[in-house]
Short mmCIF file of C-alpha atoms and ligand atoms in Angstrom, two decimals:
data_model
loop_
_atom_site.label_atom_id
_atom_site.label_comp_id
_atom_site.label_asym_id
_atom_site.label_seq_id
_atom_site.Cartn_x
_atom_site.Cartn_y
_atom_site.Cartn_z
CA THR F 1 0.00 0.00 0.00
CA ASP F 2 0.97 3.68 -0.08
CA PHE F 3 1.68 3.34 3.61
CA LYS F 4 4.73 1.09 3.18
CA SER F 5 8.04 2.87 3.51
CA ASP F 6 11.18 1.80 1.63
CA LYS F 7 12.87 0.62 4.87
CA GLN F 8 13.25 -3.11 5.30
CA PRO F 9 11.96 -4.31 8.68
CA THR F 10 14.57 -5.88 10.96
CA TRP F 11 11.94 -7.95 12.79
CA CYS F 12 12.77 -11.67 13.02
CA PRO F 13 11.42 -13.67 10.08
CA GLY F 14 7.95 -14.90 11.05
CA CYS F 15 7.34 -12.24 13.72
CA GLY F 16 3.66 -11.41 14.17
CA ASP F 17 4.42 -7.70 13.85
CA PHE F 18 4.58 -8.04 10.04
CA GLY F 19 0.94 -9.12 9.89
CA THR F 20 -0.11 -6.55 12.46
CA MET F 21 1.47 -3.72 10.48
CA ASN F 22 0.11 -4.94 7.12
CA GLY F 23 -3.40 -4.92 8.55
CA MET F 24 -2.93 -1.42 9.95
CA MET F 25 -1.73 -0.13 6.57
CA LYS F 26 -4.65 -1.74 4.73
CA ALA F 27 -7.16 -0.47 7.30
CA LEU F 28 -5.82 3.07 6.92
CA ALA F 29 -6.08 2.84 3.14
CA ASN F 30 -9.57 1.29 3.30
CA THR F 31 -10.80 4.15 5.46
CA GLY F 32 -9.69 6.70 2.88
CA ASN F 33 -6.60 7.95 4.66
CA SER F 34 -3.37 8.87 2.96
CA PRO F 35 0.18 9.07 4.31
CA ASP F 36 0.06 12.85 4.41
CA ASP F 37 -2.95 12.94 6.73
CA THR F 38 -1.74 10.12 8.99
CA PHE F 39 0.47 10.33 12.06
CA VAL F 40 1.87 7.17 13.64
CA VAL F 41 3.26 7.38 17.17
CA ALA F 42 5.15 4.36 18.46
CA GLY F 43 6.56 3.38 21.81
CA ILE F 44 9.73 1.42 22.52
CA GLY F 45 10.28 -2.26 21.78
CA CYS F 46 10.18 -4.39 18.64
CA SER F 47 6.76 -2.88 17.91
CA GLY F 48 8.20 0.60 18.36
CA LYS F 49 10.01 0.35 15.02
CA ILE F 50 6.74 0.51 13.12
CA GLY F 51 6.90 4.25 12.49
CA THR F 52 10.03 3.68 10.41
CA TYR F 53 8.47 0.96 8.31
CA MET F 54 5.30 2.88 7.60
CA HIS F 55 5.15 5.77 5.18
CA SER F 56 3.38 8.56 7.09
CA TYR F 57 4.21 11.23 9.63
CA ALA F 58 5.70 9.34 12.56
CA LEU F 59 7.33 9.77 15.90
CA HIS F 60 9.19 7.15 17.90
CA GLY F 61 8.21 8.12 21.44
CA VAL F 62 9.64 7.47 24.86
CA HIS F 63 9.07 4.09 26.53
CA GLY F 64 5.44 3.81 27.64
CA ARG F 65 4.65 7.39 26.62
CA ALA F 66 3.32 6.99 23.11
CA LEU F 67 -0.28 7.65 24.15
CA PRO F 68 0.22 11.14 25.63
CA VAL F 69 2.27 12.07 22.55
CA GLY F 70 -0.50 10.79 20.27
CA THR F 71 -3.07 12.69 22.34
CA GLY F 72 -1.10 15.90 21.91
CA VAL F 73 -0.77 15.37 18.16
CA LYS F 74 -4.51 14.82 17.76
CA LEU F 75 -5.48 17.80 19.89
CA ALA F 76 -3.01 20.07 18.12
CA ASN F 77 -4.25 19.00 14.69
CA PRO F 78 -7.64 17.26 14.76
CA ASP F 79 -7.51 16.75 10.99
CA LEU F 80 -4.81 14.10 11.34
CA GLU F 81 -5.63 10.42 11.57
CA VAL F 82 -3.61 9.44 14.63
CA MET F 83 -2.57 5.85 15.19
CA VAL F 84 -0.58 4.88 18.26
CA ALA F 85 1.25 1.55 18.31
CA GLY F 86 3.17 -0.27 20.98
CA GLY F 87 3.76 -3.58 22.67
CA ASP F 88 2.39 -5.25 25.79
CA GLY F 89 5.44 -4.28 27.85
CA ASP F 90 5.38 -0.71 26.62
CA GLY F 91 1.62 -0.26 26.97
CA TYR F 92 0.64 -2.29 30.02
CA SER F 93 3.71 -1.92 32.24
CA ILE F 94 5.49 1.43 32.10
CA GLY F 95 2.63 2.87 30.07
CA ALA F 96 -0.23 1.43 32.16
CA GLY F 97 -1.04 4.76 33.82
CA HIS F 98 -1.18 6.53 30.49
CA PHE F 99 -3.35 3.76 29.08
CA VAL F 100 -6.03 4.19 31.74
CA HIS F 101 -6.21 7.95 31.23
CA ALA F 102 -6.08 7.83 27.44
CA VAL F 103 -8.98 5.38 27.54
CA ARG F 104 -11.15 7.56 29.77
CA ARG F 105 -10.37 10.77 27.82
CA ASN F 106 -11.72 9.15 24.68
CA VAL F 107 -9.68 11.24 22.24
CA ASP F 108 -10.53 10.19 18.68
CA MET F 109 -7.54 8.04 17.76
CA THR F 110 -6.60 4.37 17.42
CA TYR F 111 -4.34 2.40 19.75
CA VAL F 112 -2.92 -0.88 18.46
CA VAL F 113 -1.02 -3.03 20.94
CA MET F 114 1.10 -5.85 19.53
CA ASP F 115 0.65 -8.28 22.37
CA ASN F 116 3.15 -11.14 22.25
CA ARG F 117 3.20 -11.71 26.02
CA ILE F 118 6.98 -11.28 26.30
CA TYR F 119 9.62 -8.55 26.04
CA GLY F 120 11.17 -9.29 22.63
CA LEU F 121 13.62 -6.46 21.97
CA THR F 122 15.40 -6.97 25.29
CA LYS F 123 15.54 -10.72 24.68
CA GLY F 124 12.80 -12.55 26.46
CA GLN F 125 11.77 -11.25 29.87
CA ALA F 126 8.30 -11.77 31.37
CA SER F 127 5.88 -9.01 30.37
CA PRO F 128 2.63 -7.83 31.99
CA THR F 129 0.61 -10.24 29.84
CA SER F 130 2.90 -13.28 30.31
CA ARG F 131 1.03 -16.24 31.76
CA GLU F 132 1.47 -17.37 35.32
CA ASP F 133 4.19 -20.06 35.52
CA PHE F 134 5.72 -18.97 32.20
CA GLU F 135 9.48 -19.52 32.36
CA THR F 136 11.57 -16.69 31.00
CA SER F 137 15.03 -15.25 31.68
CA THR F 138 13.61 -13.13 34.50
CA THR F 139 11.25 -15.84 35.78
CA PRO F 140 13.40 -19.02 35.63
CA GLU F 141 11.01 -20.82 37.99
CA GLY F 142 7.95 -19.50 36.21
CA SER F 143 6.14 -16.18 36.60
CA LYS F 144 4.60 -15.85 40.04
CA GLN F 145 1.97 -13.33 38.99
CA PRO F 146 -1.27 -13.60 37.07
CA PRO F 147 -1.24 -11.62 33.82
CA VAL F 148 -2.85 -8.22 33.31
CA ASN F 149 -6.10 -8.46 31.38
CA PRO F 150 -5.83 -5.37 29.13
CA LEU F 151 -9.42 -5.65 27.91
CA ALA F 152 -10.74 -5.64 31.48
CA LEU F 153 -8.52 -2.69 32.31
CA ALA F 154 -9.93 -0.81 29.32
CA LEU F 155 -13.54 -1.66 30.19
CA ALA F 156 -13.07 -0.62 33.82
CA SER F 157 -11.50 2.66 32.65
CA GLY F 158 -14.58 3.56 30.63
CA ALA F 159 -13.45 2.53 27.15
CA SER F 160 -15.79 3.29 24.28
CA PHE F 161 -14.27 0.69 21.91
CA ILE F 162 -12.50 -2.55 22.80
CA ALA F 163 -11.38 -5.13 20.26
CA GLN F 164 -8.97 -8.00 19.94
CA SER F 165 -7.44 -9.48 16.82
CA PHE F 166 -4.78 -11.90 15.59
CA SER F 167 -1.97 -10.80 13.27
CA SER F 168 -2.12 -13.97 11.23
CA ASP F 169 -5.80 -13.66 10.34
CA ALA F 170 -5.19 -10.93 7.77
CA MET F 171 -8.76 -10.22 6.72
CA ARG F 172 -10.29 -10.17 10.20
CA HIS F 173 -7.38 -8.17 11.62
CA THR F 174 -7.72 -5.53 8.90
CA GLU F 175 -11.48 -5.37 9.38
CA ILE F 176 -11.16 -4.99 13.17
CA VAL F 177 -8.54 -2.21 12.96
CA GLN F 178 -10.73 -0.51 10.37
CA LYS F 179 -13.65 -0.51 12.81
CA ALA F 180 -11.39 1.01 15.46
CA ILE F 181 -10.37 3.79 13.05
CA GLU F 182 -14.00 4.45 12.14
CA HIS F 183 -15.09 4.58 15.79
CA ASP F 184 -15.81 8.08 17.16
CA GLY F 185 -13.39 8.11 20.07
CA PHE F 186 -10.54 6.02 21.41
CA GLY F 187 -10.38 2.77 19.44
CA PHE F 188 -8.36 0.17 21.31
CA VAL F 189 -7.24 -3.06 19.62
CA ASN F 190 -5.18 -5.68 21.44
CA VAL F 191 -3.53 -7.74 18.69
CA PHE F 192 -2.05 -11.17 19.35
CA SER F 193 1.19 -10.82 17.46
CA PRO F 194 3.37 -13.87 18.23
CA CYS F 195 7.07 -13.51 19.10
CA VAL F 196 8.57 -16.52 17.34
CA THR F 197 11.96 -16.07 18.98
CA PHE F 198 11.21 -15.82 22.70
CA ASN F 199 7.70 -17.13 23.31
CA ASP F 200 7.10 -20.83 22.62
CA VAL F 201 3.78 -20.90 24.48
CA ASP F 202 1.67 -18.16 22.87
CA THR F 203 2.36 -19.34 19.35
CA TYR F 204 0.51 -19.04 16.04
CA ASP F 205 -0.85 -22.56 16.58
CA TYR F 206 -2.07 -21.71 20.06
CA PHE F 207 -4.00 -18.65 18.88
CA ARG F 208 -5.27 -20.37 15.74
CA ASP F 209 -6.65 -23.24 17.82
CA SER F 210 -8.01 -21.33 20.77
CA LEU F 211 -9.36 -17.94 19.65
CA VAL F 212 -13.13 -17.71 19.41
CA ASP F 213 -14.25 -15.31 16.67
CA LEU F 214 -17.17 -13.18 17.82
CA ALA F 215 -18.28 -12.81 14.20
CA GLU F 216 -19.40 -16.43 14.44
CA GLU F 217 -21.36 -15.93 17.67
CA ASP F 218 -24.83 -14.97 16.42
CA ASP F 219 -26.17 -13.70 19.73
CA TYR F 220 -23.18 -11.51 20.62
CA ASP F 221 -24.00 -7.80 20.72
CA PRO F 222 -20.93 -5.55 21.13
CA SER F 223 -23.09 -2.63 22.27
CA ASP F 224 -24.15 -4.66 25.33
CA ARG F 225 -21.66 -3.76 28.06
CA GLU F 226 -22.76 -6.60 30.34
CA GLN F 227 -22.20 -9.16 27.61
CA ALA F 228 -18.82 -7.59 26.87
CA LYS F 229 -17.90 -7.81 30.54
CA ASP F 230 -18.75 -11.52 30.63
CA ALA F 231 -16.68 -12.23 27.51
CA ILE F 232 -13.73 -10.17 28.73
CA LEU F 233 -13.69 -11.84 32.15
CA ASP F 234 -14.25 -15.35 30.75
CA ALA F 235 -11.30 -17.30 32.17
CA ASP F 236 -11.74 -20.22 29.75
CA LYS F 237 -11.89 -18.45 26.41
CA GLU F 238 -10.12 -15.73 24.45
CA TYR F 239 -12.08 -13.82 21.87
CA MET F 240 -11.32 -12.12 18.58
CA GLY F 241 -13.48 -9.30 17.24
CA VAL F 242 -15.12 -6.16 18.56
CA LEU F 243 -15.92 -6.96 22.19
CA TYR F 244 -17.45 -3.61 23.04
CA GLU F 245 -18.49 -0.47 21.24
CA ASN F 246 -20.42 2.40 22.77
CA GLU F 247 -22.39 3.63 19.80
CA ASP F 248 -23.16 6.90 21.61
CA SER F 249 -19.49 7.67 22.16
CA VAL F 250 -18.65 11.38 22.00
CA PRO F 251 -14.93 12.02 21.49
CA TYR F 252 -13.04 14.35 23.80
CA SER F 253 -12.62 17.14 21.27
CA GLU F 254 -16.32 17.25 20.49
CA ARG F 255 -17.29 17.20 24.16
CA HIS F 256 -15.05 20.20 24.79
CA GLY F 257 -15.57 22.12 21.56
CA LEU F 258 -12.02 21.55 20.39
CA ASP F 259 -12.89 20.60 16.86
CA SER F 260 -14.42 24.01 16.46
CA ASP F 261 -11.91 26.11 14.63
CA MET F 262 -8.19 25.72 14.27
CA SER F 263 -8.08 28.34 11.52
CA ASP F 264 -7.06 31.09 13.91
CA ILE F 265 -3.74 29.33 14.41
CA PRO F 266 -1.44 30.69 11.72
CA ASP F 267 0.68 28.24 9.77
CA GLY F 268 3.96 27.52 11.45
CA ALA F 269 2.85 28.63 14.89
CA PRO F 270 3.55 25.57 17.01
CA GLU F 271 3.60 27.64 20.20
CA ASP F 272 -0.01 28.71 19.70
CA ALA F 273 -1.00 25.13 19.10
CA MET F 274 0.82 24.02 22.21
CA ASP F 275 -0.90 26.73 24.26
CA LEU F 276 -4.21 25.37 23.11
CA VAL F 277 -3.24 21.86 24.16
CA ARG F 278 -2.01 23.10 27.56
CA GLU F 279 -5.25 24.97 28.10
CA PHE F 280 -7.21 21.77 27.96
CA TYR F 281 -4.79 19.60 29.96
FE1 SF4 U 301 9.29 -10.21 16.75
FE2 SF4 U 301 10.10 -11.45 18.95
FE3 SF4 U 301 11.81 -11.02 17.00
FE4 SF4 U 301 10.91 -8.99 18.43
S1 SF4 U 301 12.19 -10.68 19.18
S2 SF4 U 301 11.13 -9.04 16.20
S3 SF4 U 301 8.80 -9.60 18.85
S4 SF4 U 301 9.99 -12.33 16.90
#
C-alpha cells in the first residue's frame, strides 16, 4: 500500500508484527486515509520500530509514553488520523497509567497493541501479559503473577471501543482495525502478534486453535456492556473481534468544543497550538 516505507523491517522472520502492520496499513487505506494525513506514534520495543516501516508522519516516542504524545498530536491537529502503536510491555507496564487515562479521555484516535506476552527487543523477559508459571530469563522458575487483562482494564476505565485481533488472520485483523479507526473516540485493539523467537507458548498454533471469533457468535452484541464484561472476564476463552463499542461515544474534542476552529492558528505557529493543548490539559 501507499503506507509502506522503503525501509526493510529488521523484525525476526515470522514475527507477528509483520501481519499486524500490514493490517494497519490496509485499514488506513480502506478508510480513505493517505500518508500525508496520517500520524503514527510508536513506543519502545520491537513494535516501536513501526513508524520507520510505515510511510506517514511518525514519531518514535519514549518508553510507555506513546499515548500522551499521540493525544497531543490529535489535539493540536484534529484533521490528522492518529494511530498509536506499541507492545504489551510498553503499553501495560510502564505505560499502564497513560493507558487508563487515554482510555477515559476518549480522544478520537486508534491504539494498536502488539501483544506477544513477552519482552522481545530486550531478549525474552516476562511481560505484563505473560502467563502465570511462564518460564523466562527473569522468571526461571515461572512467573509468580497472574497476567494483566488489558481488555478488562480498558472496560473498567470507561473505554468506548475494545477489540482483539490476531496478526495472522489478515482479513479479520484488517477489518477490526478498520472498525477502530472508524469509531468516534478512542479505538483500542489488542492484537495477538506472536514472538517466534522468545515465546514458545503463545504461538501461532495456540491462537489459531483457541481464539473464538465473535463474528461467528450470532447472539453476541458488542453494544451490550454486560455481555462484553462476561466475555472479557471469561477465564476459559479468548475472543477475537469487537468486544465492546459504545455507539453513543462522543470524542473528547467534540465534548469540549475543540474541533471548532483551528483556523485562527497561523501556519507555522507551534507555540499557539501548544498553548491550546495546555489549556485543555
Ligand atoms: Fe518479533 Fe520477537 Fe523477533 Fe521482536 S524478538 S522481532 S517480537 S519475533
